[in-house]
Coordinates of C-alpha atoms and ligand atoms in Angstrom, one line a residue:
M1 CA -15.6 -22.9 -23.4
T2 CA -12.2 -24.0 -21.9
T3 CA -13.0 -26.6 -19.3
P4 CA -11.9 -24.9 -15.8
R5 CA -8.9 -26.3 -14.3
L6 CA -10.1 -27.9 -10.6
V7 CA -8.4 -26.1 -7.6
D8 CA -9.3 -25.6 -4.3
H9 CA -7.5 -22.2 -4.2
V10 CA -7.1 -19.3 -6.2
I11 CA -4.7 -16.8 -5.0
V12 CA -4.4 -13.5 -7.0
G13 CA -1.3 -11.6 -6.0
S14 CA 2.1 -12.5 -5.5
G15 CA 2.9 -9.4 -3.9
F16 CA 3.6 -9.7 -0.2
A17 CA -0.1 -10.8 0.7
G18 CA -0.4 -13.4 -2.0
L19 CA 2.9 -15.0 -1.3
C20 CA 1.9 -15.1 2.4
A21 CA -1.1 -16.5 1.7
A22 CA 0.6 -19.6 -0.8
I23 CA 3.7 -19.7 2.1
K24 CA 1.2 -20.5 4.9
L25 CA -1.8 -22.5 2.7
Q26 CA 1.4 -24.6 1.8
E27 CA 2.2 -25.5 5.3
D28 CA -1.6 -26.1 6.6
G29 CA -0.9 -28.8 3.7
E30 CA -3.1 -27.3 1.8
T31 CA -1.0 -27.5 -1.5
D32 CA -3.7 -27.4 -4.6
F33 CA -3.6 -23.7 -5.0
V34 CA -2.8 -21.6 -8.1
V35 CA -1.3 -17.9 -7.5
L36 CA -2.3 -15.6 -10.7
E37 CA -0.4 -12.6 -11.6
K38 CA -1.0 -10.4 -14.1
G39 CA 2.8 -9.7 -14.4
S40 CA 5.5 -11.6 -14.9
D41 CA 7.1 -11.2 -11.4
V42 CA 6.8 -11.6 -8.1
G43 CA 6.7 -8.2 -5.9
G44 CA 3.6 -6.6 -6.5
T45 CA 4.0 -2.8 -5.5
W46 CA 8.0 -3.6 -5.2
R47 CA 8.0 -4.8 -8.5
D48 CA 6.0 -2.0 -10.3
N49 CA 7.4 1.0 -7.9
T50 CA 11.1 1.1 -10.1
Y51 CA 11.6 4.6 -9.7
P52 CA 15.1 6.3 -8.7
G53 CA 15.1 6.8 -4.6
A54 CA 12.7 4.2 -3.7
T55 CA 12.9 3.1 -0.7
C56 CA 11.0 1.3 2.1
D57 CA 10.0 4.4 4.5
V58 CA 9.6 1.6 7.3
P59 CA 12.3 0.0 8.5
S60 CA 13.9 -3.4 6.6
Q61 CA 13.7 -5.5 9.6
L62 CA 9.8 -4.5 10.1
Y63 CA 9.4 -4.6 6.7
S64 CA 9.6 -8.4 5.9
F65 CA 7.9 -11.3 6.7
S66 CA 8.5 -12.2 10.5
F67 CA 9.3 -16.2 9.5
A68 CA 11.9 -14.8 6.7
G69 CA 14.9 -13.0 7.7
Y70 CA 17.3 -11.7 5.6
D71 CA 20.7 -9.7 5.3
W72 CA 19.2 -6.0 4.8
S73 CA 22.4 -3.4 3.6
N74 CA 20.4 -0.9 5.5
S75 CA 17.6 0.1 8.0
Y76 CA 15.7 1.4 5.3
S77 CA 15.8 -0.9 2.7
P78 CA 15.9 0.0 -1.1
Q79 CA 13.3 -1.4 -3.2
P80 CA 15.5 -3.5 -5.7
E81 CA 16.8 -5.3 -2.0
I82 CA 13.3 -5.9 -1.4
Q83 CA 12.1 -6.7 -4.7
A84 CA 14.8 -9.6 -4.2
Y85 CA 13.9 -9.9 -0.9
V86 CA 10.4 -11.1 -2.2
Q87 CA 12.0 -13.3 -5.5
Q88 CA 14.0 -15.1 -2.9
V89 CA 11.1 -16.0 -0.4
A90 CA 9.2 -17.4 -3.1
A91 CA 12.2 -19.3 -4.7
E92 CA 12.8 -20.8 -0.9
S93 CA 9.0 -21.4 -0.6
G94 CA 8.8 -24.3 -2.6
T95 CA 5.1 -22.7 -4.1
L96 CA 6.6 -21.0 -7.3
D97 CA 5.8 -24.1 -9.2
R98 CA 1.7 -23.1 -8.7
F99 CA 2.0 -19.7 -9.9
E100 CA 0.8 -18.5 -13.3
F101 CA 2.5 -15.3 -14.7
D102 CA 1.1 -12.4 -16.8
A103 CA -2.2 -14.1 -15.7
P104 CA -4.6 -11.0 -15.2
L105 CA -7.8 -12.2 -13.3
T106 CA -10.5 -10.6 -15.8
D107 CA -13.8 -12.2 -14.1
A108 CA -14.3 -14.0 -11.2
A109 CA -17.5 -15.4 -10.7
W110 CA -19.4 -17.8 -7.5
D111 CA -21.3 -20.5 -8.8
D112 CA -23.7 -20.7 -6.3
A113 CA -25.2 -24.4 -8.0
A114 CA -21.4 -25.5 -8.0
Q115 CA -20.2 -23.7 -4.7
R116 CA -17.1 -22.0 -6.2
W117 CA -15.6 -19.8 -7.7
T118 CA -15.0 -19.6 -11.6
V119 CA -11.9 -17.5 -12.1
T120 CA -11.0 -16.2 -15.8
T121 CA -7.7 -14.8 -17.2
P122 CA -6.2 -14.8 -21.0
R123 CA -4.0 -18.0 -19.8
G124 CA -7.1 -19.8 -18.8
V125 CA -10.1 -20.8 -16.4
W126 CA -9.8 -22.3 -12.8
S127 CA -12.7 -23.6 -10.4
A128 CA -11.6 -22.8 -6.7
R129 CA -13.5 -23.4 -3.7
F130 CA -11.9 -20.5 -1.8
L131 CA -10.7 -17.4 -4.0
I132 CA -7.7 -15.3 -1.6
V133 CA -7.2 -11.8 -3.4
G134 CA -4.3 -9.9 -2.8
A135 CA -4.2 -7.7 -5.4
G136 CA -2.9 -4.7 -3.3
A137 CA -4.1 -1.1 -2.7
L138 CA -1.8 0.6 -4.4
E139 CA -2.0 -1.3 -7.5
E140 CA -3.1 1.3 -10.3
P141 CA -1.8 4.2 -10.8
K142 CA -3.6 7.7 -10.6
L143 CA -3.4 9.9 -13.6
P144 CA -3.9 13.7 -12.6
D145 CA -7.2 15.2 -14.5
L146 CA -5.4 18.1 -16.2
E147 CA -6.6 19.7 -19.2
G148 CA -3.7 18.9 -21.9
L149 CA -1.4 16.2 -20.5
E150 CA -2.6 14.0 -23.4
G151 CA -1.2 16.2 -25.6
F152 CA 2.3 16.9 -24.5
H153 CA 4.9 16.1 -26.7
G154 CA 7.8 15.3 -24.6
E155 CA 8.1 11.6 -22.6
V156 CA 5.1 11.5 -19.3
F157 CA 5.1 8.9 -16.8
H158 CA 3.6 7.8 -13.7
S159 CA 5.8 7.7 -10.4
A160 CA 4.7 3.8 -10.8
R161 CA 5.5 3.1 -14.3
W162 CA 8.5 4.8 -14.6
N163 CA 10.3 4.9 -18.1
H164 CA 14.4 4.1 -17.5
D165 CA 15.1 4.5 -21.2
V166 CA 14.3 8.1 -20.9
D167 CA 17.8 9.5 -20.1
L168 CA 16.9 12.7 -17.9
T169 CA 20.5 14.3 -17.5
G170 CA 20.8 18.1 -18.2
K171 CA 16.9 17.8 -18.7
R172 CA 14.2 20.0 -17.9
V173 CA 11.9 18.1 -15.7
A174 CA 8.5 18.9 -13.8
V175 CA 7.9 16.7 -11.1
I176 CA 3.8 17.1 -10.0
G177 CA 3.1 16.1 -6.3
T178 CA 4.4 16.1 -3.1
G179 CA 3.7 12.4 -1.7
A180 CA 5.5 9.5 -0.1
S181 CA 6.7 8.8 -3.9
A182 CA 7.6 12.5 -5.1
I183 CA 9.6 13.2 -2.2
Q184 CA 11.7 10.1 -2.7
I185 CA 12.1 10.8 -6.6
V186 CA 13.0 14.8 -6.6
P187 CA 16.5 14.5 -4.6
E188 CA 17.6 12.1 -7.2
L189 CA 16.0 14.0 -10.3
Q190 CA 17.6 17.2 -8.7
R191 CA 21.0 15.8 -8.7
V192 CA 21.0 15.1 -12.6
A193 CA 18.2 17.4 -13.9
G194 CA 19.5 20.4 -16.0
H195 CA 16.3 22.2 -14.1
L196 CA 13.5 20.8 -12.0
D197 CA 10.2 22.0 -11.4
V198 CA 8.1 20.4 -8.3
Y199 CA 4.5 21.3 -8.1
Q200 CA 3.5 21.2 -4.8
R201 CA -0.9 21.0 -4.1
T202 CA -0.3 20.8 -0.3
A203 CA 3.1 20.6 2.1
P204 CA 3.4 17.2 3.4
W205 CA 4.7 16.4 7.3
V206 CA 8.3 15.4 6.5
I207 CA 10.6 13.9 9.1
P208 CA 13.9 12.5 9.2
R209 CA 14.6 9.0 7.5
N210 CA 17.8 8.1 9.8
D211 CA 19.0 5.6 7.5
R212 CA 22.1 4.1 7.0
P213 CA 24.0 0.8 6.2
Y214 CA 24.4 -1.4 8.7
S215 CA 27.9 -2.5 9.6
R216 CA 29.1 -5.7 9.0
L217 CA 29.3 -6.2 12.6
E218 CA 25.5 -6.0 12.9
R219 CA 24.7 -7.8 9.9
A220 CA 26.6 -10.7 11.4
A221 CA 25.2 -10.1 14.6
L222 CA 22.0 -10.3 13.2
R223 CA 22.1 -13.3 11.1
R224 CA 23.8 -15.3 13.6
V225 CA 22.8 -14.2 17.0
P226 CA 19.9 -16.2 18.2
G227 CA 17.2 -14.3 19.0
L228 CA 18.3 -10.8 18.2
R229 CA 16.8 -10.5 15.0
R230 CA 13.5 -10.7 16.4
L231 CA 14.2 -8.5 19.5
Y232 CA 15.6 -5.9 17.1
R233 CA 12.3 -6.5 15.2
T234 CA 9.7 -6.5 18.2
G235 CA 11.8 -2.9 19.5
L236 CA 11.0 -1.2 16.2
Y237 CA 7.6 -2.5 16.4
W238 CA 6.5 -0.9 19.7
S239 CA 7.9 1.9 18.3
H240 CA 6.2 3.0 15.4
E241 CA 3.1 1.9 17.6
A242 CA 3.1 4.4 20.1
Y243 CA 2.0 7.0 17.0
V244 CA -1.6 5.3 17.1
P245 CA -2.5 7.2 20.0
A246 CA -1.9 10.7 18.2
F247 CA -3.2 9.3 15.0
T248 CA -6.4 7.8 16.4
L249 CA -7.1 9.8 19.4
Q250 CA -5.1 12.9 20.3
P251 CA -3.1 14.6 18.0
K252 CA -1.3 16.7 19.9
I253 CA 0.6 13.6 21.9
A254 CA 2.6 14.3 18.2
A255 CA 4.2 17.4 18.9
P256 CA 7.8 16.1 19.4
A257 CA 7.3 14.7 16.1
K258 CA 6.1 17.6 14.5
V259 CA 9.2 19.8 16.1
L260 CA 11.1 17.2 14.3
A261 CA 9.6 17.6 11.1
L262 CA 9.6 21.8 11.7
K263 CA 13.3 21.2 12.7
N264 CA 13.8 19.1 9.6
I265 CA 12.4 22.3 7.3
D266 CA 14.6 24.3 9.1
K267 CA 17.8 22.3 8.6
G268 CA 17.1 22.1 4.9
I269 CA 15.9 25.7 3.5
A270 CA 17.5 28.5 4.4
D271 CA 15.6 30.7 2.5
P272 CA 12.7 32.1 4.8
V273 CA 10.1 32.4 2.0
L274 CA 10.7 28.9 0.7
R275 CA 10.4 27.8 4.6
E276 CA 7.3 29.0 4.6
K277 CA 5.8 27.3 1.8
V278 CA 6.7 23.9 2.4
R279 CA 5.1 24.9 5.9
P280 CA 2.1 22.2 6.4
T281 CA -1.4 23.6 6.8
F282 CA -2.9 20.7 8.2
E283 CA -2.9 18.7 11.5
F284 CA 0.4 15.9 11.6
G285 CA -0.3 12.4 10.8
C286 CA -3.1 13.4 8.8
K287 CA -2.0 12.7 5.5
R288 CA 1.0 10.2 5.5
V289 CA 3.4 10.9 8.0
L290 CA 6.9 11.5 5.2
R291 CA 10.9 10.3 6.4
S292 CA 13.7 12.4 4.5
N293 CA 16.9 14.0 5.1
T294 CA 17.1 15.2 1.6
Y295 CA 13.5 16.1 0.2
Y296 CA 14.3 19.6 1.4
P297 CA 18.1 20.5 0.6
A298 CA 16.7 19.1 -3.0
L299 CA 14.1 21.6 -3.2
A300 CA 16.2 24.7 -2.0
A301 CA 19.0 23.5 -4.5
D302 CA 19.7 26.4 -7.3
N303 CA 18.1 23.9 -10.2
T304 CA 15.0 23.4 -8.9
E305 CA 11.8 25.3 -8.2
L306 CA 9.0 24.6 -5.4
V307 CA 5.8 25.9 -7.5
T308 CA 2.4 26.6 -5.6
D309 CA 0.7 28.2 -8.2
P310 CA -2.4 26.0 -9.2
I311 CA -1.8 24.0 -12.5
A312 CA -4.1 25.2 -15.3
K313 CA -3.1 23.0 -18.3
V314 CA -0.6 21.4 -19.8
T315 CA 0.6 22.5 -23.2
G316 CA 2.5 20.2 -26.2
T317 CA 5.6 21.9 -23.9
A318 CA 5.1 23.2 -21.0
V319 CA 3.3 23.7 -17.3
V320 CA 1.0 26.5 -17.0
T321 CA -0.1 27.6 -13.9
E322 CA -3.2 29.7 -12.9
D323 CA -1.1 32.6 -12.7
G324 CA -0.3 32.3 -16.1
T325 CA 3.5 31.4 -16.2
E326 CA 4.7 29.0 -18.4
R327 CA 7.3 26.8 -17.5
E328 CA 8.9 25.1 -20.9
I329 CA 9.9 21.3 -20.3
D330 CA 11.0 18.2 -21.7
V331 CA 9.7 15.4 -19.0
L332 CA 6.8 15.2 -17.1
V333 CA 6.9 12.5 -13.9
V334 CA 3.4 12.7 -12.4
A335 CA 4.0 11.0 -9.0
T336 CA -0.1 11.6 -7.6
G337 CA -1.2 8.8 -6.3
F338 CA -3.1 5.4 -6.9
H339 CA -7.0 4.3 -7.4
T340 CA -7.4 3.2 -3.4
T341 CA -11.0 3.8 -2.6
D342 CA -11.8 2.9 -6.2
L343 CA -10.0 -0.6 -6.3
P344 CA -10.1 -1.5 -9.4
I345 CA -10.1 -5.7 -9.4
A346 CA -13.8 -4.9 -7.2
H347 CA -15.0 -4.7 -11.2
H348 CA -14.0 -8.2 -11.5
L349 CA -15.4 -9.7 -9.1
R350 CA -19.5 -11.1 -9.0
G351 CA -20.9 -12.3 -6.1
R352 CA -23.8 -14.8 -5.4
T353 CA -26.2 -12.2 -6.8
G354 CA -24.5 -11.6 -9.8
H355 CA -23.2 -8.2 -9.0
T356 CA -19.8 -7.2 -8.8
L357 CA -18.0 -6.2 -5.8
A358 CA -17.8 -2.3 -7.1
E359 CA -21.8 -2.5 -7.5
R360 CA -22.6 -3.3 -3.9
W361 CA -19.9 -1.1 -3.1
E362 CA -21.4 1.6 -4.9
Q363 CA -24.3 2.0 -2.6
T364 CA -22.4 1.2 0.9
G365 CA -18.8 2.1 0.2
M366 CA -16.1 0.2 0.2
A367 CA -16.2 -2.1 3.7
A368 CA -16.0 -5.5 4.7
Y369 CA -16.3 -7.7 7.4
K370 CA -13.2 -7.8 9.4
G371 CA -11.5 -6.1 6.4
T372 CA -11.6 -9.4 5.3
T373 CA -15.0 -11.2 3.9
V374 CA -17.8 -9.4 2.2
P375 CA -21.4 -10.5 2.5
D376 CA -22.8 -12.3 -0.8
F377 CA -19.2 -13.2 -1.7
P378 CA -18.8 -16.7 -0.1
N379 CA -15.5 -18.4 0.4
L380 CA -13.7 -14.6 -0.8
F381 CA -11.0 -13.2 1.4
L382 CA -9.6 -10.0 0.4
L383 CA -5.8 -9.5 2.2
V384 CA -5.5 -5.3 2.3
G385 CA -8.9 -5.3 2.4
P386 CA -10.8 -2.0 3.3
N387 CA -9.6 -1.0 6.5
T388 CA -6.7 -3.0 7.2
G389 CA -4.1 0.0 6.0
Q390 CA -2.6 2.1 8.5
G391 CA 0.3 5.1 7.9
H392 CA 2.8 4.5 10.6
T393 CA 3.9 0.4 9.9
S394 CA 4.6 -2.3 7.9
M395 CA 1.5 -3.3 6.4
I396 CA 3.5 -6.8 6.8
F397 CA 1.5 -6.9 9.8
M398 CA -1.7 -6.7 8.8
I399 CA -1.1 -9.3 6.2
E400 CA -0.2 -12.1 8.2
S401 CA -3.2 -11.4 10.7
Q402 CA -4.8 -11.4 7.6
V403 CA -3.8 -14.7 6.8
A404 CA -3.7 -16.1 9.8
Y405 CA -7.5 -15.4 10.1
V406 CA -8.4 -16.9 6.4
R407 CA -6.3 -20.0 7.1
D408 CA -8.4 -20.8 10.5
A409 CA -11.5 -20.2 8.5
I410 CA -10.5 -22.8 5.8
R411 CA -9.7 -25.3 8.5
T412 CA -13.2 -24.3 10.2
V413 CA -15.0 -25.0 6.9
R414 CA -13.6 -28.6 6.3
R415 CA -13.5 -29.4 9.8
R416 CA -17.2 -28.6 10.2
G417 CA -18.1 -29.7 6.6
L418 CA -19.5 -26.7 5.2
A419 CA -19.3 -25.8 1.3
A420 CA -19.0 -22.3 2.0
V421 CA -19.5 -19.0 4.9
E422 CA -20.0 -15.7 4.0
P423 CA -20.2 -12.9 7.0
R424 CA -23.8 -12.3 8.2
A425 CA -25.0 -8.9 6.9
D426 CA -25.6 -7.6 10.4
A427 CA -22.1 -9.1 11.8
T428 CA -20.4 -6.7 8.6
A429 CA -22.5 -3.9 9.5
A430 CA -22.3 -3.8 13.3
W431 CA -18.3 -3.7 12.4
N432 CA -18.1 -1.4 10.1
R433 CA -20.5 0.9 12.5
S434 CA -18.2 0.4 15.5
L435 CA -15.2 1.3 12.9
Q436 CA -16.7 4.6 11.7
R437 CA -17.7 5.9 15.0
R438 CA -13.9 5.3 15.8
M439 CA -12.9 7.0 12.9
R440 CA -14.9 10.4 13.7
R441 CA -11.8 11.2 16.4
T442 CA -8.8 9.9 14.4
V443 CA -6.8 13.0 13.2
W444 CA -7.6 11.3 9.5
T445 CA -11.3 12.6 9.8
T446 CA -10.4 15.7 11.7
G447 CA -6.8 17.0 11.0
G448 CA -7.7 19.4 8.3
C449 CA -6.9 17.7 5.1
Q450 CA -7.8 15.4 2.4
S451 CA -6.2 12.4 1.2
W452 CA -6.5 9.3 -0.3
Y453 CA -7.5 7.4 3.1
L454 CA -11.0 9.0 2.2
D455 CA -13.7 8.1 -0.3
E456 CA -15.4 11.0 -2.3
H457 CA -17.8 11.2 0.9
G458 CA -15.2 12.2 2.8
R459 CA -15.3 8.5 4.8
N460 CA -12.8 7.0 5.5
T461 CA -12.1 3.3 4.3
T462 CA -8.9 2.7 3.9
L463 CA -7.1 2.9 7.8
W464 CA -7.7 0.8 10.7
P465 CA -8.2 3.0 13.4
R466 CA -6.8 1.2 16.5
S467 CA -3.5 -0.6 16.9
T468 CA -1.9 -3.1 14.8
A469 CA -2.0 -5.8 17.5
D470 CA -5.7 -5.3 18.1
F471 CA -6.1 -6.3 15.0
R472 CA -4.3 -8.9 15.1
R473 CA -6.1 -10.1 18.6
R474 CA -9.7 -9.6 16.8
L475 CA -8.5 -11.2 13.6
A476 CA -6.4 -14.2 16.1
S477 CA -9.4 -17.2 15.4
F478 CA -12.0 -17.5 12.7
D479 CA -15.2 -16.4 14.6
M480 CA -18.0 -18.3 13.0
E481 CA -20.8 -17.1 15.0
A482 CA -20.7 -14.0 12.7
Y483 CA -20.7 -16.2 9.7
S484 CA -23.6 -17.9 7.8
Ligands
LIG1 P1 0.4 10.1 -2.9 O1 1.0 9.8 -1.4 O2 -1.1 10.0 -3.4 O3 0.8 11.7 -3.3 C1 -0.2 12.2 -4.8 C2 0.9 13.7 -4.7 O4 0.1 14.0 -6.0 C3 0.1 14.2 -3.9 O5 0.9 15.3 -3.0 C4 -1.2 15.1 -4.5 O6 -1.3 16.1 -3.7 C5 -0.3 15.0 -5.3 N1 -1.7 15.4 -6.3 C6 -2.5 14.6 -6.8 N2 -3.5 15.2 -7.8 C7 -3.1 16.1 -8.3 C8 -3.0 17.4 -9.2 N3 -3.9 17.1 -9.9 N4 -2.0 18.5 -9.4 C9 -1.8 18.4 -8.5 N5 -0.6 17.3 -7.4 C10 -1.6 16.3 -7.4 O7 1.1 9.2 -3.8 P2 2.0 8.6 -3.6 O8 3.3 9.4 -3.1 O9 2.4 7.8 -4.5 O10 2.0 7.7 -2.5 C11 1.0 6.7 -2.3 C12 1.3 5.7 -1.1 O11 2.4 4.8 -1.4 C13 1.9 6.5 0.5 O12 0.9 7.1 1.0 C14 2.2 5.1 0.7 O13 1.1 4.5 1.8 C15 2.9 4.6 -0.7 N6 4.2 4.3 -0.7 C16 5.2 4.0 0.2 C17 6.2 4.0 0.7 C18 7.5 3.8 1.3 O14 8.4 4.1 1.3 N7 7.3 2.5 1.7 C19 6.4 5.1 -1.1 C20 6.1 5.7 -1.9 C21 4.9 5.6 -1.9 P3 -2.3 16.7 -2.4 O15 -1.5 16.2 -1.3 O16 -2.3 17.8 -2.5 O17 -4.1 15.6 -2.9

C-alpha cells in the first residue's frame, strides 16, 4: 500500500471555492495543504463550460472575489475572461505549488483511530486532519433519458463538454433544453447553423441583460480611484439582494421584473403564436430567472424552429416528437443541466460509521449544518454544500462566507487543542427544520414549477431561503456549542 503523504489540510477542487479556501488558509499561516484537482487546470465549472456564448449572468464586479479585483472588459464577463481571472488569482496567490492536477478524488475515508482523513487519488494518497471539499454543485452533466440517444449517428455533446472540433457552419443542429446554458448557446448557434431546432419543455422567464463593454475611462477609474470598485460592488450587491423578498416571501413583489420579462418577449418576437409558446406558465423566480437580449430574436429567426411537442425518441439521424414529426439533424446539443441534488462526490466520502455521505443522504435527503458540516463526518467542510445556492446573486459571496466559517472552525480546533469537530445531530436537525419551514413560503416551492433546486421528493436541498447577508451573519464565527 502507498504510504500516505501527511498534510494538515486536503482541499478538493480548484474552482472559486477550492481556490478561496487555499488562499485564506495560507493567509492564516495554515500553509500545509494540498489542493486536489480532477482537471488539468484551475477554474472548475468555468474551465469546463466553454460553450459558445458562455457568459456569467451576474455582473463582473460582483462575480469575483472581494479580495481580488480585475480589469473586466464588460459589465458581464465572458467565460474566457473569468477563466483568465481565476488563473491569475491562483498564480498571484503563491499557492499553486501545492496544487495536484489530474488528481480526481476516488475515496476519502475518516480513520477514527488516527483522527484523520485518508484521501485517495490516482496520483497518490494523502492523510489530512481537515478535508475541505469545493467540488462544485454544477459539476456532473445530466444527460436526458431519451430512447435512442446512444444510437444517434451524428455528433452529440452536453453543453458543459462542448466539442470544439465540430464545425457547425451550415449544419442542421438541435438543442435540447431552454435553461441558463441553452439561452446563451441558441443565439450563437442560430448565427452559424443552417437550421436550428430548439426543444423546449418549459418556457423560462428571461429578462434583458444590460451587458456592455466598459469604456476606457470606466476601466481606468475602477482600477485607480480608491474605493470606487468597492462602492460599485456594494451597489450591485444590494440591487441584487432586493430580489430576495420576492423569491422567499411574496412573489407579487416581482411584478415590475415580470413586466420587463414580458416586454422582452414582445421586443424580440413579432409572431403572436411564437410569443405565446415562450410565455412562462409558472411564477417568476420559481426557476432561475435568465438574462438575455438575444435569445428571443434568435428563436424568431427564419432558420430556427422552437419545438414544444415532447420528444418521443432519437433515431440515428433525427429527433422524433410525440406528434410523430421527425426532424433530421447533423448535431445534437444537450443543454439539460447537472446532477445537483445527488452530488457525485458524496459517493466518495466515508465518515466515522463507514457509510458514505451519499448513503446518509439517501435516508435524510441532502442536508448539512449551515450548509457546511455533517454529523459523523468529523473535520469535513463542504463548500457550496446543501442549501447554500441562490438564484439572484453571486455564489462567490456565499463561498467567502463559508470559507470564513471554516477558518474560524480550524482556529477553534487549534486553540482548544481538539482533535476533531463534528456538528451535533440535534443542532443539524434543528437547522434543517427551520430551513425547510422557511422554504414552504418560497416561490421555489409555491411557484408551480419543477426545477433542479428540488430533489425527487420535491424538497429544496440546494437554495438558501433568506438573504445572503443573513447567511454571512450566521456563519461569521464558529459556533462550538453546536458541535461535539
Ligand atoms: P438547467 O437550468 O437545469 O436547464 C436544463 C434544461 O434542459 C431545462 O430547460 C430543462 O427543461 C431541459 N431538459 C432537461 N431534461 C430534458 C429532457 N429530458 N427533455 C427535454 N428537455 C429537458 O441547466 P443549465 O441551463 O445548464 O443551467 C444550470 C445552472 O447552471 C443554472 O441554473 C445556473 O445556476 C448555472 N448557469 C449559470 C450561468 C451563468 O451565466 N452564471 C450560465 C449557465 C448555467 P425543464 O425546464 O422542463 O426541466
